[in-house]
mmCIF file of C-alpha atoms in Angstrom:
data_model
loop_
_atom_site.group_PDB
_atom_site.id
_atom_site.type_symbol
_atom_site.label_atom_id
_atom_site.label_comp_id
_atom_site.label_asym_id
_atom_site.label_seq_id
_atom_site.Cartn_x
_atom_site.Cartn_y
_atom_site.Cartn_z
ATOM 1 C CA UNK A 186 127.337 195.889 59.892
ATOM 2 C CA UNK A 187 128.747 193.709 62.405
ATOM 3 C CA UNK A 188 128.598 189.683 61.860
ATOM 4 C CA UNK A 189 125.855 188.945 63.166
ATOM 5 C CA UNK A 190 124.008 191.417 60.596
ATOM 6 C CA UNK A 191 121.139 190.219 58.584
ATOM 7 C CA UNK A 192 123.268 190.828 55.484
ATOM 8 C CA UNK A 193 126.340 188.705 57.133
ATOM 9 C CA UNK A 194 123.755 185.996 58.370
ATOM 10 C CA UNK A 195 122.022 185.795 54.709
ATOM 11 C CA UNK A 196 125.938 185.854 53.248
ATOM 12 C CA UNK A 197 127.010 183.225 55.376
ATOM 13 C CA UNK A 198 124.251 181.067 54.773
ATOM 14 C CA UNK A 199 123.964 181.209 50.872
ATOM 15 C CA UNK A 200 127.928 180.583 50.589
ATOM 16 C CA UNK A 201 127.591 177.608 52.587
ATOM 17 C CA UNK A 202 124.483 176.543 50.487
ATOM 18 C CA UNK A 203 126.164 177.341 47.351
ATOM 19 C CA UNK A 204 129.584 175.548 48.465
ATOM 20 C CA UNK A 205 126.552 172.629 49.308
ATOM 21 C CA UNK A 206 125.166 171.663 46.489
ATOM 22 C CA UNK A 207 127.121 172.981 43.797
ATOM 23 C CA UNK A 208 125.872 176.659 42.887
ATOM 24 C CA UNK A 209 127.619 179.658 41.187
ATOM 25 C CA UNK A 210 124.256 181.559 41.238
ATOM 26 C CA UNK A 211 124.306 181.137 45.236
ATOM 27 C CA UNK A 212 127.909 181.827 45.965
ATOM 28 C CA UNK A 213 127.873 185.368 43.992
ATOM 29 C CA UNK A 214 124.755 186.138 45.701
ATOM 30 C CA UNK A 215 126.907 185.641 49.289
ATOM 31 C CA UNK A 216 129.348 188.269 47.962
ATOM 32 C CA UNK A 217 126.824 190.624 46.848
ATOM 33 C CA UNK A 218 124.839 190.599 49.640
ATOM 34 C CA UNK A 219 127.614 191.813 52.337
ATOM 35 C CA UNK A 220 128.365 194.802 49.710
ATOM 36 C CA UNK A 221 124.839 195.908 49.115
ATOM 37 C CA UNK A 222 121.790 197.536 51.293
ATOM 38 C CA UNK A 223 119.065 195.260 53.102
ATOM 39 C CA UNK A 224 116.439 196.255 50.843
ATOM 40 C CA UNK A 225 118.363 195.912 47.505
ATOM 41 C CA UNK A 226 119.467 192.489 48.346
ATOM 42 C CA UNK A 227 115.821 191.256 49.298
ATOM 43 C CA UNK A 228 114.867 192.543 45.817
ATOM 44 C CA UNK A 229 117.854 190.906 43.864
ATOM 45 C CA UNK A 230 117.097 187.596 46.137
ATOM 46 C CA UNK A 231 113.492 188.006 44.916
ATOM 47 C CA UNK A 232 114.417 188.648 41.801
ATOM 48 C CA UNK A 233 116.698 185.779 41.207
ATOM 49 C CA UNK A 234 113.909 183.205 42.354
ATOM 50 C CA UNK A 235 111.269 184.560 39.984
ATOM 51 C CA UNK A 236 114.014 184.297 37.481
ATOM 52 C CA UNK A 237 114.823 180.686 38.476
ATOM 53 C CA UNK A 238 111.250 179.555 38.965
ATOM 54 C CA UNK A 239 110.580 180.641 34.754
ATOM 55 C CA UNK A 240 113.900 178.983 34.214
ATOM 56 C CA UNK A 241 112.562 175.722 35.553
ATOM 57 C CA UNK A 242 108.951 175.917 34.027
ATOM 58 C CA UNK A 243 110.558 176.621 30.866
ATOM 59 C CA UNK A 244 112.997 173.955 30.924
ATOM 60 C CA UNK A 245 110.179 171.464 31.898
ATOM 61 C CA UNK A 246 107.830 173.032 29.105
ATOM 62 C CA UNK A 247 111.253 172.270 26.739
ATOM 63 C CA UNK A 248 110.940 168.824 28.254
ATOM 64 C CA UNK A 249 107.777 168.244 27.560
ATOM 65 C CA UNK A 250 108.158 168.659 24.389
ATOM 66 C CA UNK A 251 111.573 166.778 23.966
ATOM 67 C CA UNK A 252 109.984 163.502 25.507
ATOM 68 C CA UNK A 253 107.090 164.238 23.029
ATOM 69 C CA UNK A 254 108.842 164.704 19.904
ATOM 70 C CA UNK A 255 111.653 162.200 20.603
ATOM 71 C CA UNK A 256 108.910 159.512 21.350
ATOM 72 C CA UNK A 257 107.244 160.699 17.946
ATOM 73 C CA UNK A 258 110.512 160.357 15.930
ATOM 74 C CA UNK A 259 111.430 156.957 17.561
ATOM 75 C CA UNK A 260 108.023 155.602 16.346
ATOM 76 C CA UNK A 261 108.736 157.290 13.043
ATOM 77 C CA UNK A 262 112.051 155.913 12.869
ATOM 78 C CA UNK A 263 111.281 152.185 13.765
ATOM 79 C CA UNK A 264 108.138 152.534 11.152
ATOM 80 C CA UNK A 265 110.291 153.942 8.316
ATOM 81 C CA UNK A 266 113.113 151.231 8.839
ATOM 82 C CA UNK A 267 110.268 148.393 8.700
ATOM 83 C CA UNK A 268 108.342 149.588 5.899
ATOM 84 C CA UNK A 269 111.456 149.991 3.855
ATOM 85 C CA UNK A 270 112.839 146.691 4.859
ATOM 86 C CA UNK A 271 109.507 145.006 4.415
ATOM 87 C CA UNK A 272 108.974 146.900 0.422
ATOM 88 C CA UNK A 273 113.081 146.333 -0.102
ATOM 89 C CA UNK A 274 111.446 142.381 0.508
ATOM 90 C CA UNK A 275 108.530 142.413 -1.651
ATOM 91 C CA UNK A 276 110.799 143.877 -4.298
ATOM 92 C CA UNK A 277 113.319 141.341 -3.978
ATOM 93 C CA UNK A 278 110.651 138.684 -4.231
ATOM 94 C CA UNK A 279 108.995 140.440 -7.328
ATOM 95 C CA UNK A 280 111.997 140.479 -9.407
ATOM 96 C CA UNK A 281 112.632 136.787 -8.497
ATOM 97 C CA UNK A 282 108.793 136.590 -9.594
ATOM 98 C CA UNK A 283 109.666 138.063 -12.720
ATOM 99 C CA UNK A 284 112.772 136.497 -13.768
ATOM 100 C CA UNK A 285 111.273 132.740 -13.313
ATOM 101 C CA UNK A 286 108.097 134.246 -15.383
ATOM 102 C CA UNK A 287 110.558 134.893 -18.236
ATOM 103 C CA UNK A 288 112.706 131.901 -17.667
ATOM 104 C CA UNK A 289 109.216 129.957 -18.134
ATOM 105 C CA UNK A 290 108.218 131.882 -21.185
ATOM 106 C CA UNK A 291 111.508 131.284 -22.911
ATOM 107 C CA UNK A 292 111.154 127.400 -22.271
ATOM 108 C CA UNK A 293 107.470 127.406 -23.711
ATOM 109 C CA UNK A 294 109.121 129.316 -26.865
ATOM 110 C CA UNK A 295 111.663 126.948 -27.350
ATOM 111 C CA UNK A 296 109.615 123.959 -26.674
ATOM 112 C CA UNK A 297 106.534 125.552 -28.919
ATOM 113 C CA UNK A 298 109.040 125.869 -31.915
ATOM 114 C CA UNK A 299 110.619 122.370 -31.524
ATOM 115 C CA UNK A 300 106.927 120.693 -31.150
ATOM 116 C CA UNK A 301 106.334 123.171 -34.569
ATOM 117 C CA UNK A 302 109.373 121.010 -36.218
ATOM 118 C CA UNK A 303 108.663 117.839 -34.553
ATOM 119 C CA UNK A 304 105.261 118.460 -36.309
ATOM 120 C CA UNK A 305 106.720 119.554 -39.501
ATOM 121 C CA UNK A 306 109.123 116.327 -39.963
ATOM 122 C CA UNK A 307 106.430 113.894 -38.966
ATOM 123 C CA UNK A 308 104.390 115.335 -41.294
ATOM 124 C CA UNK A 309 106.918 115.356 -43.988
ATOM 125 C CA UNK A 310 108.114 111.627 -43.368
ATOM 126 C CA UNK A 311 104.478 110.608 -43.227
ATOM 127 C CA UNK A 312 103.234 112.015 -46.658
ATOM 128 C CA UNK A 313 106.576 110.224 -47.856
ATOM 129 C CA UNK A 314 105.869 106.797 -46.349
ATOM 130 C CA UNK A 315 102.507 107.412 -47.521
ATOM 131 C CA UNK A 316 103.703 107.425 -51.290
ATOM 132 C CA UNK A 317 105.821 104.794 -50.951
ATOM 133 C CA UNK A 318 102.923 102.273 -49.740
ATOM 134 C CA UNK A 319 100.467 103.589 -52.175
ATOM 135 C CA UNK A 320 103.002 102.770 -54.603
ATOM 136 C CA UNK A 321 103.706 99.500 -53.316
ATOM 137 C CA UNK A 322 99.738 98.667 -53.334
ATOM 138 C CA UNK A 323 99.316 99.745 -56.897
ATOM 139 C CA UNK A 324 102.264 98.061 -58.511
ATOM 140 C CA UNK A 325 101.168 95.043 -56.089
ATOM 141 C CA UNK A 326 97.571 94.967 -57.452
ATOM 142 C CA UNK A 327 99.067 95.122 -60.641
ATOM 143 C CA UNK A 328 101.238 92.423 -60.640
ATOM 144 C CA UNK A 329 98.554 90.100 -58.754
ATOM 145 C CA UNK A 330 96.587 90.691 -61.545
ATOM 146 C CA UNK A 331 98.584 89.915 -64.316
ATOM 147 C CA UNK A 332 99.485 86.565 -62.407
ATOM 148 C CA UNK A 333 95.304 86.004 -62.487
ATOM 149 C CA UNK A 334 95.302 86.515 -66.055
ATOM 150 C CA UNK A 335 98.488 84.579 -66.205
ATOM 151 C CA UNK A 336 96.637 81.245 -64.086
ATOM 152 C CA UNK A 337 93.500 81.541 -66.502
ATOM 153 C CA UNK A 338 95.752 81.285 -69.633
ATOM 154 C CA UNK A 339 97.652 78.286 -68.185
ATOM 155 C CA UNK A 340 94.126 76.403 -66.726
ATOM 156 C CA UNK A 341 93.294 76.992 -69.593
ATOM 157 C CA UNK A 342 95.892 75.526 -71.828
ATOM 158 C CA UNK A 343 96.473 73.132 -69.535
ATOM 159 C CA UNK A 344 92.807 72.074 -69.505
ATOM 160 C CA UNK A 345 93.010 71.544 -73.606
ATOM 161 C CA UNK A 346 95.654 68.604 -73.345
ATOM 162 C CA UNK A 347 99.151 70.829 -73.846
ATOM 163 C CA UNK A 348 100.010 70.193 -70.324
ATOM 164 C CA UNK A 349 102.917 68.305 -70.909
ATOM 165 C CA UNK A 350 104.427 71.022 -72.657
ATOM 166 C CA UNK A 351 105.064 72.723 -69.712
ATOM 167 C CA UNK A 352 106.370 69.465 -67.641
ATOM 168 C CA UNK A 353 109.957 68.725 -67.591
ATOM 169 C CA UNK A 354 110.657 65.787 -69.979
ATOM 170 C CA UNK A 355 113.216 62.967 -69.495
ATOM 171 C CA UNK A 356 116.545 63.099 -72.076
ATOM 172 C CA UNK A 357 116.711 60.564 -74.779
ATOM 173 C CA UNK A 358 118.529 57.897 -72.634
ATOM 174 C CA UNK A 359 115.555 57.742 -70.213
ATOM 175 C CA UNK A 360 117.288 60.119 -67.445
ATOM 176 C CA UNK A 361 116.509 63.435 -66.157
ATOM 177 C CA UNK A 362 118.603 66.058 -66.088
ATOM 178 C CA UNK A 363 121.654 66.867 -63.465
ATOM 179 C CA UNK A 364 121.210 69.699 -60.606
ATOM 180 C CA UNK A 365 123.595 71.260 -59.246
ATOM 181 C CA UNK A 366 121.325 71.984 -56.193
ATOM 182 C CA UNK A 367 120.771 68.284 -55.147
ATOM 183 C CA UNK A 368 118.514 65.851 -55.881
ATOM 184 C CA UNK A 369 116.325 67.037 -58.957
ATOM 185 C CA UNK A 370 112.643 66.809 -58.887
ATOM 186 C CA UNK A 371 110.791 67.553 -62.157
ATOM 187 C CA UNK A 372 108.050 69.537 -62.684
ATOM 188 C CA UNK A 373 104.881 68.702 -62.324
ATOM 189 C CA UNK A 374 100.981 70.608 -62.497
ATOM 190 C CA UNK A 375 101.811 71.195 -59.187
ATOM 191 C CA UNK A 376 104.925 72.240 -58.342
ATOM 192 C CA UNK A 377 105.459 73.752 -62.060
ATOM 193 C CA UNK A 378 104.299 76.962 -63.657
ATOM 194 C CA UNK A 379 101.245 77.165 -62.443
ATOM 195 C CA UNK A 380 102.733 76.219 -58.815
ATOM 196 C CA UNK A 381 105.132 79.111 -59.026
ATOM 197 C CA UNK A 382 102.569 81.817 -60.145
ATOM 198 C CA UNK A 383 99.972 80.421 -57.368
ATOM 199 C CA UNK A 384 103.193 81.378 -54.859
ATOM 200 C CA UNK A 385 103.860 84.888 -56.521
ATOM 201 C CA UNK A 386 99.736 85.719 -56.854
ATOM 202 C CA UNK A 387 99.854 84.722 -53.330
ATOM 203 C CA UNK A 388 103.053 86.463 -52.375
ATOM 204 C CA UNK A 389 102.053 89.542 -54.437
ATOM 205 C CA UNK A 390 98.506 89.551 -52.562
ATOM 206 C CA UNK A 391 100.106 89.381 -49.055
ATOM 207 C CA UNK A 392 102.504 92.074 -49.566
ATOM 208 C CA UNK A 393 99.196 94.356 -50.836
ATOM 209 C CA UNK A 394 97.212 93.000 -47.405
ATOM 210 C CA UNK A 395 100.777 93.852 -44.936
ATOM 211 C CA UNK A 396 100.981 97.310 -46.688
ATOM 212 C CA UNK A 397 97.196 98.390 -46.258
ATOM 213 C CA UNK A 398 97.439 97.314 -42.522
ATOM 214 C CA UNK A 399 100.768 99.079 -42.063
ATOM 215 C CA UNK A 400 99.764 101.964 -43.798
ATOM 216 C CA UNK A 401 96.478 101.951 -41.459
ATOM 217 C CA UNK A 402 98.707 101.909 -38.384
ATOM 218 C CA UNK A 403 100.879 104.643 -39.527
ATOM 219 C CA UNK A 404 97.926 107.003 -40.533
ATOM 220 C CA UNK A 405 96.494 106.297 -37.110
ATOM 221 C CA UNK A 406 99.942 106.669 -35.403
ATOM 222 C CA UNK A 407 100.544 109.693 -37.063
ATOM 223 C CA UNK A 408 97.122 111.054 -36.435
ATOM 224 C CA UNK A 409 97.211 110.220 -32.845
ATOM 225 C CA UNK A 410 100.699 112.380 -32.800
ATOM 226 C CA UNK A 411 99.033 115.060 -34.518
ATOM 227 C CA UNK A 412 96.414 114.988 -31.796
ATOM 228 C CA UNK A 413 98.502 114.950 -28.834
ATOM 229 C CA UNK A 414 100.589 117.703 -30.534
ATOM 230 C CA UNK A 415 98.034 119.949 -30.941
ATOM 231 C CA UNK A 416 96.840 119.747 -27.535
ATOM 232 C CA UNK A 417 100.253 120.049 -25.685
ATOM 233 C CA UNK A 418 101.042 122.956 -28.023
ATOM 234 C CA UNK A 419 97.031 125.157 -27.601
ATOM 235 C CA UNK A 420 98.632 123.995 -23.215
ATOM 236 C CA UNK A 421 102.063 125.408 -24.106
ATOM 237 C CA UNK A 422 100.995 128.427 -25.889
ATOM 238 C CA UNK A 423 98.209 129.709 -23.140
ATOM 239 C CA UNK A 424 100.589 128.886 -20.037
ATOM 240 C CA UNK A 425 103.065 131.441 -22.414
ATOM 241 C CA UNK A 426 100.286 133.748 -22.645
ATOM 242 C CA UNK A 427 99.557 133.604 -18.980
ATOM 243 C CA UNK A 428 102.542 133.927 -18.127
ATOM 244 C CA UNK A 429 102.835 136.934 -19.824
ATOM 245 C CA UNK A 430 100.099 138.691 -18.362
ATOM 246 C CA UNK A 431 101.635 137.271 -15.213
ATOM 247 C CA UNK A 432 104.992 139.223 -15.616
ATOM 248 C CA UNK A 433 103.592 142.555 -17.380
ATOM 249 C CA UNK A 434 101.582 142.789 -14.007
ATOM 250 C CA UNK A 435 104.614 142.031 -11.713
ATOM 251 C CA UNK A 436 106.579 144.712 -13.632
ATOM 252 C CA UNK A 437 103.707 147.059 -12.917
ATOM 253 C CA UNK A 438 103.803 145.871 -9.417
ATOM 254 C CA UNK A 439 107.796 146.072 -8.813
ATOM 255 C CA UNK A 440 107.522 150.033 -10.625
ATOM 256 C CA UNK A 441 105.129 151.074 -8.037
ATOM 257 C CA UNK A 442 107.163 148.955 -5.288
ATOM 258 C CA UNK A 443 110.531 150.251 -6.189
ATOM 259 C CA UNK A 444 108.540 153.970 -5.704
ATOM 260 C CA UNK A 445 106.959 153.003 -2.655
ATOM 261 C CA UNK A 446 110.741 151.972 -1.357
ATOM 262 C CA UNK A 447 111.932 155.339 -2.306
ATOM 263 C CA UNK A 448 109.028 157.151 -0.754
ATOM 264 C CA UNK A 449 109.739 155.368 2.803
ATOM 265 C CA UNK A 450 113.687 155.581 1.836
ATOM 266 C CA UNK A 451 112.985 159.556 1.933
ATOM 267 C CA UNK A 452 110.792 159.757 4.825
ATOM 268 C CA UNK A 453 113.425 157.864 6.684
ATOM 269 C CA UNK A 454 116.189 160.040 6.172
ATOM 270 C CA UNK A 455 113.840 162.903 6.814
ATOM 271 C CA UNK A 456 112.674 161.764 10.115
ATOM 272 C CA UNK A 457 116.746 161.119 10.845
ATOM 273 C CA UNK A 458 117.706 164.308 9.889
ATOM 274 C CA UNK A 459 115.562 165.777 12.107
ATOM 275 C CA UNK A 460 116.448 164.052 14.683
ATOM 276 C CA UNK A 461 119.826 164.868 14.339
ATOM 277 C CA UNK A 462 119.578 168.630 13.235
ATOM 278 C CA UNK A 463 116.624 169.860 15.519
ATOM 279 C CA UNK A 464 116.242 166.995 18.470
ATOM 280 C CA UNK A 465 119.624 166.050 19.518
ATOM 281 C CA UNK A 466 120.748 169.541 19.610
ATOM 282 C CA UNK A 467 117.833 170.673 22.212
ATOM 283 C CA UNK A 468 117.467 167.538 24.414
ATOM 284 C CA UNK A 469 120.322 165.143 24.470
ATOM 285 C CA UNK A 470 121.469 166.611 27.332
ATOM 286 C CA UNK A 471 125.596 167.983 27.818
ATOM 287 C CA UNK A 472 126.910 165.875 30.655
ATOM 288 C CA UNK A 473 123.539 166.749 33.164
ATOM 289 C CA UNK A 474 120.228 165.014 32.772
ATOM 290 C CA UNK A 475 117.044 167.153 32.782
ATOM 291 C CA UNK A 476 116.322 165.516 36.787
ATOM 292 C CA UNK A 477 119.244 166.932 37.762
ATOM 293 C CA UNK A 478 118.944 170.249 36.340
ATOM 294 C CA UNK A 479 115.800 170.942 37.959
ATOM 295 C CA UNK A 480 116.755 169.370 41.284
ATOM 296 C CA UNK A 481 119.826 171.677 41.706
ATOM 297 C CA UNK A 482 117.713 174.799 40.183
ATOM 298 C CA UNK A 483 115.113 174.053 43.069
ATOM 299 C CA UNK A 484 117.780 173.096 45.572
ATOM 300 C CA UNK A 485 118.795 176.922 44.791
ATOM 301 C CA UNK A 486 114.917 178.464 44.317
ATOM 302 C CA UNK A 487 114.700 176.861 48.097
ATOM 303 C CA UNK A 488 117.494 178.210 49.146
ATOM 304 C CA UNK A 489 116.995 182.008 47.780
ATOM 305 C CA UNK A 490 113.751 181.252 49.571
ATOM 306 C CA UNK A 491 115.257 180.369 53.390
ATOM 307 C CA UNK A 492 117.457 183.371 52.947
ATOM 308 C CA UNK A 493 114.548 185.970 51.789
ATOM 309 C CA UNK A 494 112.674 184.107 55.161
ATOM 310 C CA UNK A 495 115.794 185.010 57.288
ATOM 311 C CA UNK A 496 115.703 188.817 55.556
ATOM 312 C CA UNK A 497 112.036 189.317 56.184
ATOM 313 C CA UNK A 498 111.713 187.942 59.844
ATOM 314 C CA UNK A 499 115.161 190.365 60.743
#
């Protein structure tokens, strides 16, 4: 063949296309072409594009299904991270949940059992001051009424004419006697016996009246404690028991939180993994984007296709 032979002409122009844009596939196919029949290289032309033309529809079927599944595992990814950030939240704020609930309960339990021994002394101290009034009042009473008897003797006595027994009578010589205290005053009706039990009846009486009233006050004191006691303790003891429902149920919640966290923990990784062992390998592409794969495989499919034009109108 001379040079302007189909075979030279087809050469020519596929090693300048191939030097164009890049192309082993094109460049071989120059060499072959000078070295082999017309009708063979037609064929292998032929050939090549059907094989290039199931390359590309391949590689954009493998596309397809890279922009596909990486779009899936994106969404997975970004749902997996937020559902295990949001449950790794709610378990954070359970446990918090739970450790107030049993920072409560131990309060109520130590404030139950001092109320318990509040109680306990007050009643203890009460029953005691109790006695010691009652006692008062009786040997008070008693007294008073030994004075009465005491008075009625004295009237009486005194009513028969003996009074001046009982007065203070002036010495021999006409004088009364010294005092160390000051100026002495003798006795009289008035201010003698009968004075001085009138005082201690009254005295004895008064002391029986302040101890009734202050043993009133301190039964209704002491009743009114009871009162307010029992209430704040029935308020102490259900908030406990609420409470404790409260934190059996947040322990039920945080077990099936903590699984929950796991679950999305696993599917996480999983979706990752995949990512990483079957993804990445097939689509992240090695230097040359998936565009630019199939514009240089159709840059050479038109090619193949001008020189199989230049073969068939020789």
């Amino acid at each position: 063949d001379g040079e302007d032979s189909p075979s030279d002409r087809v050469a020519s122009f596929l090693r300048k296309r191939g030097e164009e844009i890049g192309s082993k596939i094109l460049v071989q196919l120059a060499e072959v072409s000078q070295a082999d029949p017309f009708a063979k290289i037609k064929k292998m032309i032929s050939d090549m594009i059907t094989r290039l033309e199931k390359e590309a529809a391949e590689e954009k079927t493998k596309n397809a299904w890279c922009v596909e599944n990486m779009k899936k595992n994106k969404e997975e990814t970004e749902h997996y991270t937020a559902l295990s950030e949001k449950l790794s939240a709610q378990k954070d704020k359970l446990e918090t949940e739970i450790a107030d609930a049993k920072e409560l309960i131990a309060k109520l339990t130590k404030e139950l059992e001092e109320l318990a021994k509040a109680v306990e002394g007050a009643s203890t101290n009460r029953a005691a001051e109790k006695q010691e009034n009652e006692t008062t009042i009786k040997e008070s009473t008693v007294a008073s009424a030994a004075i009465q008897d005491a008075l009625e003797i004295l009237q009486k006595y005194y009513g028969g004419g003996s009074a001046a027994a009982l007065v203070q009578q002036p010495d021999a010589e006409g004088s009364m006697p010294a005092y160390e205290g000051g100026e002495y005053k003798p006795m009289t009706e008035s201010n003698g016996v009968l004075g001085l039990l009138q005082v201690l009846m009254e005295e004895m009486d008064g002391l029986v009246s302040s101890t009734k009233a202050a043993e009133s006050d301190a039964s209704e004191a002491h009743k009114e404690f009871l009162k307010l006691s029992k209430k704040s303790t029935q308020e102490k003891k259900t908030l406990k028991q609420t409470t404790e429902v409260q934190q059996a149920q947040l322990e039920e919640d945080l077990v099936d939180k903590k699984d929950d966290l796991t679950e999305a923990k696993k599917s996480l990784a999983a979706v990752v993994k995949i990512k990483k062992d079957s993804i990445d390998p097939q689509c992240i592409a090695q230097g040359v984007s998936f565009a630019e794969k199939q514009e240089k495989r159709q840059e050479e499919i038109d090619s193949l296709t001008e020189a199989l034009k230049i073969l068939n109108e020789m």
